[in-house]
C-alpha positions in Angstrom: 24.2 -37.0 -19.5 27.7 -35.7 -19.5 28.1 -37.9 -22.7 25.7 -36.0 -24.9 26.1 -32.3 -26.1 23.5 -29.7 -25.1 20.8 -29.0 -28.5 20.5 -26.5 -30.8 17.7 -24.4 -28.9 18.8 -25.1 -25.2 22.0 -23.5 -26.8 19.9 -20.3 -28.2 17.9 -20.2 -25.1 21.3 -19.9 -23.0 23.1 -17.2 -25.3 20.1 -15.0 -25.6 19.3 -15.3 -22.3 23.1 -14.2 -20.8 23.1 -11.8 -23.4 19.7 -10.1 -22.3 21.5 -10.3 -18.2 24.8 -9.3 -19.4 26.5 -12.0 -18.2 30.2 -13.3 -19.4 29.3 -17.1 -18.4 27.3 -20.0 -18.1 27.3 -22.9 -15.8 26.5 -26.3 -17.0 26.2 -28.8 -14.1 26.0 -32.2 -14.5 23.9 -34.2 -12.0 22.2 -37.6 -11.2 19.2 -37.5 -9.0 19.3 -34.2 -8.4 23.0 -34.0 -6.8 25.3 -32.3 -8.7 28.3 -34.9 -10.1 30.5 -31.6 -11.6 30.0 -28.7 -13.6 31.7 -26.8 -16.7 32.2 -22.7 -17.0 31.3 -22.1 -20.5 32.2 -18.1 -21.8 29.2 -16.8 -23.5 30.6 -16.1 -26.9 31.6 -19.8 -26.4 27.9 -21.3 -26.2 27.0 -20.5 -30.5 30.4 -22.7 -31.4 29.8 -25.4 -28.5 30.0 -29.2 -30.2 26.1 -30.1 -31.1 24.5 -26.5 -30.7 26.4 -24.7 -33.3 24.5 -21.8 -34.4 25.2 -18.3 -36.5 25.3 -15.6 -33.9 24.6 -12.8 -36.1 21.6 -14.4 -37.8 19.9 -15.0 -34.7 21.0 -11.8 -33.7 19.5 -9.8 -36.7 16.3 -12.0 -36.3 15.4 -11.3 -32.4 16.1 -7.8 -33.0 14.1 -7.3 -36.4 11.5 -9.5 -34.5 11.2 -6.7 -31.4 11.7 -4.0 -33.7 8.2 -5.4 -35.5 6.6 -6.2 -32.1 7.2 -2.6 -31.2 6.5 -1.4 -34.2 3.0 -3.1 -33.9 2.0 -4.2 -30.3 1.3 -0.4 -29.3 -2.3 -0.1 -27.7 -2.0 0.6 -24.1 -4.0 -2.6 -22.1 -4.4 -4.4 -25.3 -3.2 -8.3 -25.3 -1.5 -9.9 -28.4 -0.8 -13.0 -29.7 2.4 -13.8 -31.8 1.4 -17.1 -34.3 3.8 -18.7 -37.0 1.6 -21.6 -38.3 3.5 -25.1 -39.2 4.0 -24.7 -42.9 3.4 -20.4 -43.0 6.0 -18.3 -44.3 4.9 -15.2 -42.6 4.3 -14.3 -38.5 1.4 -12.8 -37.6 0.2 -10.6 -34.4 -2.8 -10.7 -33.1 -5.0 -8.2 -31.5 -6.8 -10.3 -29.1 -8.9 -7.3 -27.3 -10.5 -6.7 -30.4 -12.4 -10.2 -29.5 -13.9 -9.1 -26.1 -14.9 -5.7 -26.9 -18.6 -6.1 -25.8 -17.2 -7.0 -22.2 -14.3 -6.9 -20.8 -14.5 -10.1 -18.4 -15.2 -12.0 -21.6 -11.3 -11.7 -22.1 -9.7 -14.9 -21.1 -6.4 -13.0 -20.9 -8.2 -10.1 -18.0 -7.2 -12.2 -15.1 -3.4 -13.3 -15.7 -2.3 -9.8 -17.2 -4.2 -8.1 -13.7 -2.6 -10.5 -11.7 0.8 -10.3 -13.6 0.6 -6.2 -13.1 0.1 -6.6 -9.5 3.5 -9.1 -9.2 5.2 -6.5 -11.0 3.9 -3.9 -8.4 4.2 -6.4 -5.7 8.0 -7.3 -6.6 9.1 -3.8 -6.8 7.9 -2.6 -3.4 9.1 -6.3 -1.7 12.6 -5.5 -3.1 13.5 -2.1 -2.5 14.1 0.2 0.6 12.1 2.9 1.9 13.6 5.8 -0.3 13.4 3.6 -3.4 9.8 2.6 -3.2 9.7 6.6 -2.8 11.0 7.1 -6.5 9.6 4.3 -8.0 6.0 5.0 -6.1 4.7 6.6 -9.8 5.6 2.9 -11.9 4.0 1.3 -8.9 0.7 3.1 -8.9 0.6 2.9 -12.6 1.0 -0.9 -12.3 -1.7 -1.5 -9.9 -3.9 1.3 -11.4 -3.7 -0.4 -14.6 -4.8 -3.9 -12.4 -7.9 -1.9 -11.0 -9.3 -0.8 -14.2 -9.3 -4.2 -16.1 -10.8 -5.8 -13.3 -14.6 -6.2 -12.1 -15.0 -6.0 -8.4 -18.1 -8.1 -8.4 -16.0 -10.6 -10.2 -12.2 -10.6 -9.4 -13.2 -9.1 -5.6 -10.7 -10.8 -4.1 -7.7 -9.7 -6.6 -9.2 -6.0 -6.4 -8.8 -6.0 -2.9 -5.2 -7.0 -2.7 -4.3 -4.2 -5.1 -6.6 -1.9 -3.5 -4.9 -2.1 -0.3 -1.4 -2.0 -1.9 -2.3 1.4 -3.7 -2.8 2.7 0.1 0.4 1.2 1.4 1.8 3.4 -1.4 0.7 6.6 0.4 1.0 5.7 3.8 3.6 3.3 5.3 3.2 1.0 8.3 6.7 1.7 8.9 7.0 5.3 8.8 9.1 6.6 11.7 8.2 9.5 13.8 10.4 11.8 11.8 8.3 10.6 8.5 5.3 11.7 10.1 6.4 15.2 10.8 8.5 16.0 8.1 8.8 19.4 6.8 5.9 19.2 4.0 8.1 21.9 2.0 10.1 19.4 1.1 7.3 18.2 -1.3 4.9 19.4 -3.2 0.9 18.9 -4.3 0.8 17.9 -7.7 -1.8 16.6 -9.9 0.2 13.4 -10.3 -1.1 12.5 -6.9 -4.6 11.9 -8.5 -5.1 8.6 -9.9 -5.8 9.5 -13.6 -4.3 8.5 -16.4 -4.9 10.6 -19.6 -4.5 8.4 -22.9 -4.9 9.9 -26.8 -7.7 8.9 -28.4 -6.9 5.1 -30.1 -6.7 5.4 -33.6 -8.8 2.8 -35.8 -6.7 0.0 -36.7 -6.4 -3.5 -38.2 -6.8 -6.2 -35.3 -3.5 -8.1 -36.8 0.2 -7.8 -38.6 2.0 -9.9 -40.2 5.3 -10.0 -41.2 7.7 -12.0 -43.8 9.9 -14.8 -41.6 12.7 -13.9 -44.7 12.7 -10.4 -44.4 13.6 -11.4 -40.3 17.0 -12.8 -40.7 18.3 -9.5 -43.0 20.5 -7.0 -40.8 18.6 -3.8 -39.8 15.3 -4.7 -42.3 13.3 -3.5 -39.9 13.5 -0.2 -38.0 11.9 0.4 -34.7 10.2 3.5 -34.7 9.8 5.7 -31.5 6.5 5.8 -30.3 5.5 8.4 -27.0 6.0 7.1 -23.8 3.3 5.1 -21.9 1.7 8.0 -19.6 2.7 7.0 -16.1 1.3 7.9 -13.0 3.8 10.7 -11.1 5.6 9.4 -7.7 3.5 9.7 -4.5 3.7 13.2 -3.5 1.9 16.0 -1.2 1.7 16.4 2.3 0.2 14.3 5.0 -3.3 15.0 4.8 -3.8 14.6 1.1 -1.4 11.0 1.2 -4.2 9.8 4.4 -7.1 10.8 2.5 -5.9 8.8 -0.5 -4.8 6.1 1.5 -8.4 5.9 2.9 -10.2 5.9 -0.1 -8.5 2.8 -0.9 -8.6 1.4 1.8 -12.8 1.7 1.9 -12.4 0.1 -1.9 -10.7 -2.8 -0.3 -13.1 -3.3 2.2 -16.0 -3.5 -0.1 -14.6 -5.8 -2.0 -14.1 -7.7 1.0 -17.8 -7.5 1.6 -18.5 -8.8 -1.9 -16.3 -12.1 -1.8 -17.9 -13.0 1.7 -21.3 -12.4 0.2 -20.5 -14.5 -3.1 -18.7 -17.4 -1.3 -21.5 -17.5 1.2 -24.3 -17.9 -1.4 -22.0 -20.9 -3.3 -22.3 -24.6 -2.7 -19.5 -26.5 -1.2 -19.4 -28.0 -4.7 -19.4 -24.8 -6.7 -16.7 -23.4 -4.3 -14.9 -26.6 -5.4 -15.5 -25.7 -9.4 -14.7 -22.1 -9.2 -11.2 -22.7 -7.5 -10.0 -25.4 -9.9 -11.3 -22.9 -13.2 -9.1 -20.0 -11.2 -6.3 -21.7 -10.9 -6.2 -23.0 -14.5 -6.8 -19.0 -15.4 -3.5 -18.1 -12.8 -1.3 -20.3 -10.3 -0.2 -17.0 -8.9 0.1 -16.5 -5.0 -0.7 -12.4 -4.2 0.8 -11.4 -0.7 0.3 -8.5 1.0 3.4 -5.6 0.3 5.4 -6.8 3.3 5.4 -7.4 7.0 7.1 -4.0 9.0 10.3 -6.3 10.1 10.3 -7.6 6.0 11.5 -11.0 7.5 8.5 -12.9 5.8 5.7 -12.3 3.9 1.9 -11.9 4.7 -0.3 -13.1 2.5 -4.0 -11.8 1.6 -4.7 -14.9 -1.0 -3.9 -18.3 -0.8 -2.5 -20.7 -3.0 -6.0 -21.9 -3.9 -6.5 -18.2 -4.7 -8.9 -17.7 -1.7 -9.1 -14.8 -0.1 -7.7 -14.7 4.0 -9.8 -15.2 6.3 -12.6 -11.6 7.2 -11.1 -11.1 10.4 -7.9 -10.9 9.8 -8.1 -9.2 6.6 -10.5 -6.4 8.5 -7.6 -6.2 11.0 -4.9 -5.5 8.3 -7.1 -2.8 6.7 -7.8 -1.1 9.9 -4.0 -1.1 11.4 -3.2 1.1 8.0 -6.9 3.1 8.4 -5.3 3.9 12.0 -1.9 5.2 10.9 -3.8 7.4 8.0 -6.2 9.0 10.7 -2.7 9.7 13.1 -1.7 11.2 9.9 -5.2 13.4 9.6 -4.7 14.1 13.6 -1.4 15.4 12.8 -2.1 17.9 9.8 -4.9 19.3 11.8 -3.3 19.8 15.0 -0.8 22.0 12.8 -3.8 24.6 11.7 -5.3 24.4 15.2 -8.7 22.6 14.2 -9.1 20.7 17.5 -12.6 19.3 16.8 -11.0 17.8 14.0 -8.1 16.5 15.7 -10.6 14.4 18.5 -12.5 13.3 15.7 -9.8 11.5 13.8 -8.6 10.2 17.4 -11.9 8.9 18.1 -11.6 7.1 14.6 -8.1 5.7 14.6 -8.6 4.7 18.6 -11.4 2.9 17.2 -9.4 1.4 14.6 -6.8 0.2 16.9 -9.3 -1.5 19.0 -11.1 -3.6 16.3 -8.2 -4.4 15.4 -6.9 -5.9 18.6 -9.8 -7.7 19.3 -10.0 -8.9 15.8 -6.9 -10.6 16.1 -6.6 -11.0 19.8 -3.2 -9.3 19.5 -1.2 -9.8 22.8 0.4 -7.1 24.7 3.7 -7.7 22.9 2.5 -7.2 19.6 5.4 -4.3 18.6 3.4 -2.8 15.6 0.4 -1.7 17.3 1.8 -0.7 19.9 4.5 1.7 18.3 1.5 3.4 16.8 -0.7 3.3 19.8 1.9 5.2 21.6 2.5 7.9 18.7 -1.4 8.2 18.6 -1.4 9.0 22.6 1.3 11.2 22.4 -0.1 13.5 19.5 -3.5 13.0 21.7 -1.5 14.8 25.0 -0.4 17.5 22.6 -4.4 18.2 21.6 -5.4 18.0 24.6 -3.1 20.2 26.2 -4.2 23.1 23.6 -7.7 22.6 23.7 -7.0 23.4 27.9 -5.5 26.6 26.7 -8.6 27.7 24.9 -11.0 29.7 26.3 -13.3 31.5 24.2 -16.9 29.7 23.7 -16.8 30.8 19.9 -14.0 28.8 19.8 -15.4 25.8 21.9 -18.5 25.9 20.0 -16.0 25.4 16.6 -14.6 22.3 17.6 -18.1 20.7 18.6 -18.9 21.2 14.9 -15.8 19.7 13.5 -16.0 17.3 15.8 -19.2 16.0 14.4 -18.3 15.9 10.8 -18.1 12.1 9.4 -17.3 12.0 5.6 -18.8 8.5 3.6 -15.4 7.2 4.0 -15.3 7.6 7.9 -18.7 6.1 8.0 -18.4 3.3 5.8 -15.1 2.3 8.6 -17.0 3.7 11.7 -20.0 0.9 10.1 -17.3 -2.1 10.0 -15.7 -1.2 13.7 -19.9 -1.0 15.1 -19.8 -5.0 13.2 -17.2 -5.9 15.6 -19.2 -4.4 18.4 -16.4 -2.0 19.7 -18.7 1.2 21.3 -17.4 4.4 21.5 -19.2 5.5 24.4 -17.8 2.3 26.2 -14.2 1.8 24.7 -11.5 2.2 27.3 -10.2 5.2 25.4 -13.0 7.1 25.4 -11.4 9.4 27.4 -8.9 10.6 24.9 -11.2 12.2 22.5 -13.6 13.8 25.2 -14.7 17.3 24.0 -14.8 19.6 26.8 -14.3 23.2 28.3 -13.1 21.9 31.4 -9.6 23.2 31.5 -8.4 20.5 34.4 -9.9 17.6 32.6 -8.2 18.3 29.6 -5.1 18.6 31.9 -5.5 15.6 33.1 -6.4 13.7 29.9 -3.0 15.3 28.6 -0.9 13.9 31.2 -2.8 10.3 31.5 -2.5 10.5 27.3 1.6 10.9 27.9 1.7 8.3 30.6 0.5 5.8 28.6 2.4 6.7 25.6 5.6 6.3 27.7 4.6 3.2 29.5 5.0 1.9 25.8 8.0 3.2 25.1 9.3 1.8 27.9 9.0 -0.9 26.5 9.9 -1.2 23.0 14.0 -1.1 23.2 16.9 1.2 23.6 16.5 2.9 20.1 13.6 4.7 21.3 15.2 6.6 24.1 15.0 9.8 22.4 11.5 10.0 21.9 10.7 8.5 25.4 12.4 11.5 27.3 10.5 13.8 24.3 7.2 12.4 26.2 8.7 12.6 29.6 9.8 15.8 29.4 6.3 17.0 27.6 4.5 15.1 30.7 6.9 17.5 32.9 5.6 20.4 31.2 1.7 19.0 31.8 2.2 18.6 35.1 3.9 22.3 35.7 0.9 23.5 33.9 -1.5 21.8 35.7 0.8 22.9 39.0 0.0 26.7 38.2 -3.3 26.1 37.3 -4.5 25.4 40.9 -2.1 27.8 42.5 -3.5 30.3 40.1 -7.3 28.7 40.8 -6.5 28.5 44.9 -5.1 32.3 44.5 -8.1 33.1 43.1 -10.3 31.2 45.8 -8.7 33.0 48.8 -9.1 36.5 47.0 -12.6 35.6 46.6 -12.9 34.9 50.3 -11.0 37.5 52.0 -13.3 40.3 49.8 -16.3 38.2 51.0 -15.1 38.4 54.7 -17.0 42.1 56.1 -14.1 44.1 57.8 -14.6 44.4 61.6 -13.0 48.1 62.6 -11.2 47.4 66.3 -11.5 50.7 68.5 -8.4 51.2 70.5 
């Protein structure tokens, strides 16, 4: 009603709220049904004078900030949850410790869910709104966010939130749309520090009383209370480290998020139709929050991992999501070790991330213009060419014998995937790139497996735009090189062969 003048605490609300923003005005519009009639530019120094909201300024000034300087003063356990209470008639404010009240078990705490859940927006919100170099610099408040959401939740509880931030914390270390130059960066440029482990190392909480109170007069006096400094919350340093280390953290994650996977499906298949019913209503009175996925690679829309019933998506495509980004962190592994010459290594981690790619594809029944797996299908054939090009170069057994025994090497982490791509029923033995991580002597067939590996790496790029025209005449001038290679390898073999026979042929004397 354009007649009536805003009240007293839609005033305060306004004022505080534009002085919190910084910003100079506020917009009242004036509307009937939800269309907008017309509007008034109010200055925000205007709003505490404004006819039927008139307020002091400086009082309410002096009692937010003595009110924060108390909170700070007193709300300083790291994970703990407090309550602020004024009753009706009480002349005093108190805060409330509310952990103290679930020490024997942390689930008990009705407040565990919404503060996880409210860390992981925070997390969520940060990565969905900045660029690539941003997230970069902000990765350390990130993984202390979603750290922080792992460790007050039970997996066997909360599975499904666990395994949204699970597979965030990998997205930290490896991104789905990391560019060829990303992938082979010089690794000077950064350094292994121990603020790539996940550990956060808190002093020992001192013994204290499980509430404050403080007196509402003493709250309106300028500068009565002081705020003093407390130590930085210990954060979590920015994502650091080469490739390697980034992959293997990534994966570890990424395994977390698939177990807890594993326990939702098992709980919701032991449940009733009716409990399924009664567990989603008493979840969404505990949080109405939606938890997507960080992002899609074009950032045009959103993918979600839980509903807005707070059910988790459906196994197969979740399965799929998990193994796109276990694919990119084994191209990352296939990388690193290519670089210190551990070929066994390098056709194990193809084996595994071809695998990936292919449970994934069949998971989703991705079509052939599906951009995302492709791009890293063809950067995973390309890197396979280079291996096998350099394994054809190698000759001594002692080597050869080497690479058979990295090649059989299978960590818990590459078992626990290798266990959930044998589910889908994708066979190694069988899979249509079983080719590309073929361990063999045979210098031609690893020849030919390098130039079949660059052929179909640039039968992709081909195909995915103008911007990758660099990189496709990389590939067709490293097939060039195959093929030369492969040229002098039977002229040098034919050579060979018709030296062999002419010293075989006996030498008939001809008397003149």
């Amino acid at each position: 009603d354009m007649n009536k003048p805003i009240n007293v605490l839609t005033g305060i609300d306004c004022w505080l709220d534009n002085l919190m923003c910084n910003v100079p005005e506020l917009a009242m519009c004036y509307h009937v049904d939800g269309i907008v009639q017309s509007y008034e530019i109010i200055k925000t120094e205007d709003i505490p004078y404004r006819e039927g909201c008139q307020f002091p300024p400086g009082v309410v000034r002096d009692l937010a900030t003595n009110l924060l300087s108390f909170l700070k003063a007193n709300a300083t356990k790291e994970g703990h949850t407090y309550w602020l209470f004024k009753g009706p008639d009480d002349d005093i404010v108190k805060l409330y410790d509310l952990t103290s009240l679930c020490e024997t078990d942390r689930d008990d705490n009705p407040y565990t869910l919404p503060v996880a859940t409210l860390l992981y927006k925070m997390a969520h919100n940060m990565v969905l709104k900045s660029d690539y170099e941003t997230r970069l610099k902000e990765s350390g408040t990130i993984r202390t966010l979603l750290k922080h959401c792992l460790d007050m939740l039970d997996p066997e509880k909360f599975p499904e939130y666990y395994c949204a931030a699970a597979y965030m914390m990998s997205d930290l270390f490896i991104d789905d749309n990391i560019t060829e130059r990303d992938w082979t960066y010089d690794e000077n440029d950064l350094t292994d520090s121990e603020s790539s482990k996940d550990t956060l190392s808190f002093e020992k909480e001192k013994e204290s009383v499980t509430f404050a109170c403080v007196d509402i007069k003493t709250l309106v006096q300028s500068k009565k209370h002081h705020f003093r400094e407390n130590q930085d919350v210990p954060r979590l340093g920015p994502v650091r480290g080469n490739l390697e280390g980034r992959a293997r953290e990534a994966l570890k994650y990424l395994v977390t998020a698939l177990r807890s996977n594993m326990v939702y499906r098992r709980i919701q298949a032991t449940k009733s139709p009716d409990e399924k019913d009664q567990k989603s209503d008493e979840i969404n009175q505990k949080s109405k929050l939606i938890v997507p996925l960080p992002y899609q690679t074009t950032r045009n829309c959103t993918k979600f991992l839980i509903d807005n019933k707070n059910r988790l998506t459906g196994d197969q495509r979740l399965k799929s999501i998990i193994l796109h980004k276990a694919a990119s962190a084994y191209f990352c592994l296939v990388d690193r070790c290519e670089q210190d010459k551990n070929y066994g290594s390098c056709l194990r981690y193809l084996r595994l991330a071809l695998n990936c790619y292919s449970t994934e594809f069949k998971l989703q029944s991705r079509d052939q213009n599906n951009i995302d797996c492709k791009k890293l299908l063809s950067y995973i054939m390309s890197i396979a060419g280079d291996c096998r090009l350099m394994i054809g170069h190698v000759t001594s057994t002692e080597e050869i014998d080497k690479f058979r025994e990295q090649y059989q090497i299978m960590s818990d982490i590459d078992s626990e995937i290798q266990s959930v791509i044998d589910e889908v029923g994708i066979d190694e033995n069988s899979s249509e790139f079983s080719w590309v991580y073929e361990l063999t002597p045979i210098i031609e067939r690893n020849l030919s497996a390098s130039a079949h590996a660059y052929e179909y790496a640039i039968n992709i790029v081909q195909n995915l735009g103008d911007h990758e025209k660099e990189r496709l005449h990389l590939l067709v001038k490293r097939l060039g090189n195959v093929r030369n290679e492969t040229g002098v390898y039977w002229m040098n073999h034919c050579a060979q062969e018709l030296k062999d026979m002419n010293e075989e042929i006996p030498k008939v004397k001809i008397k003149v």
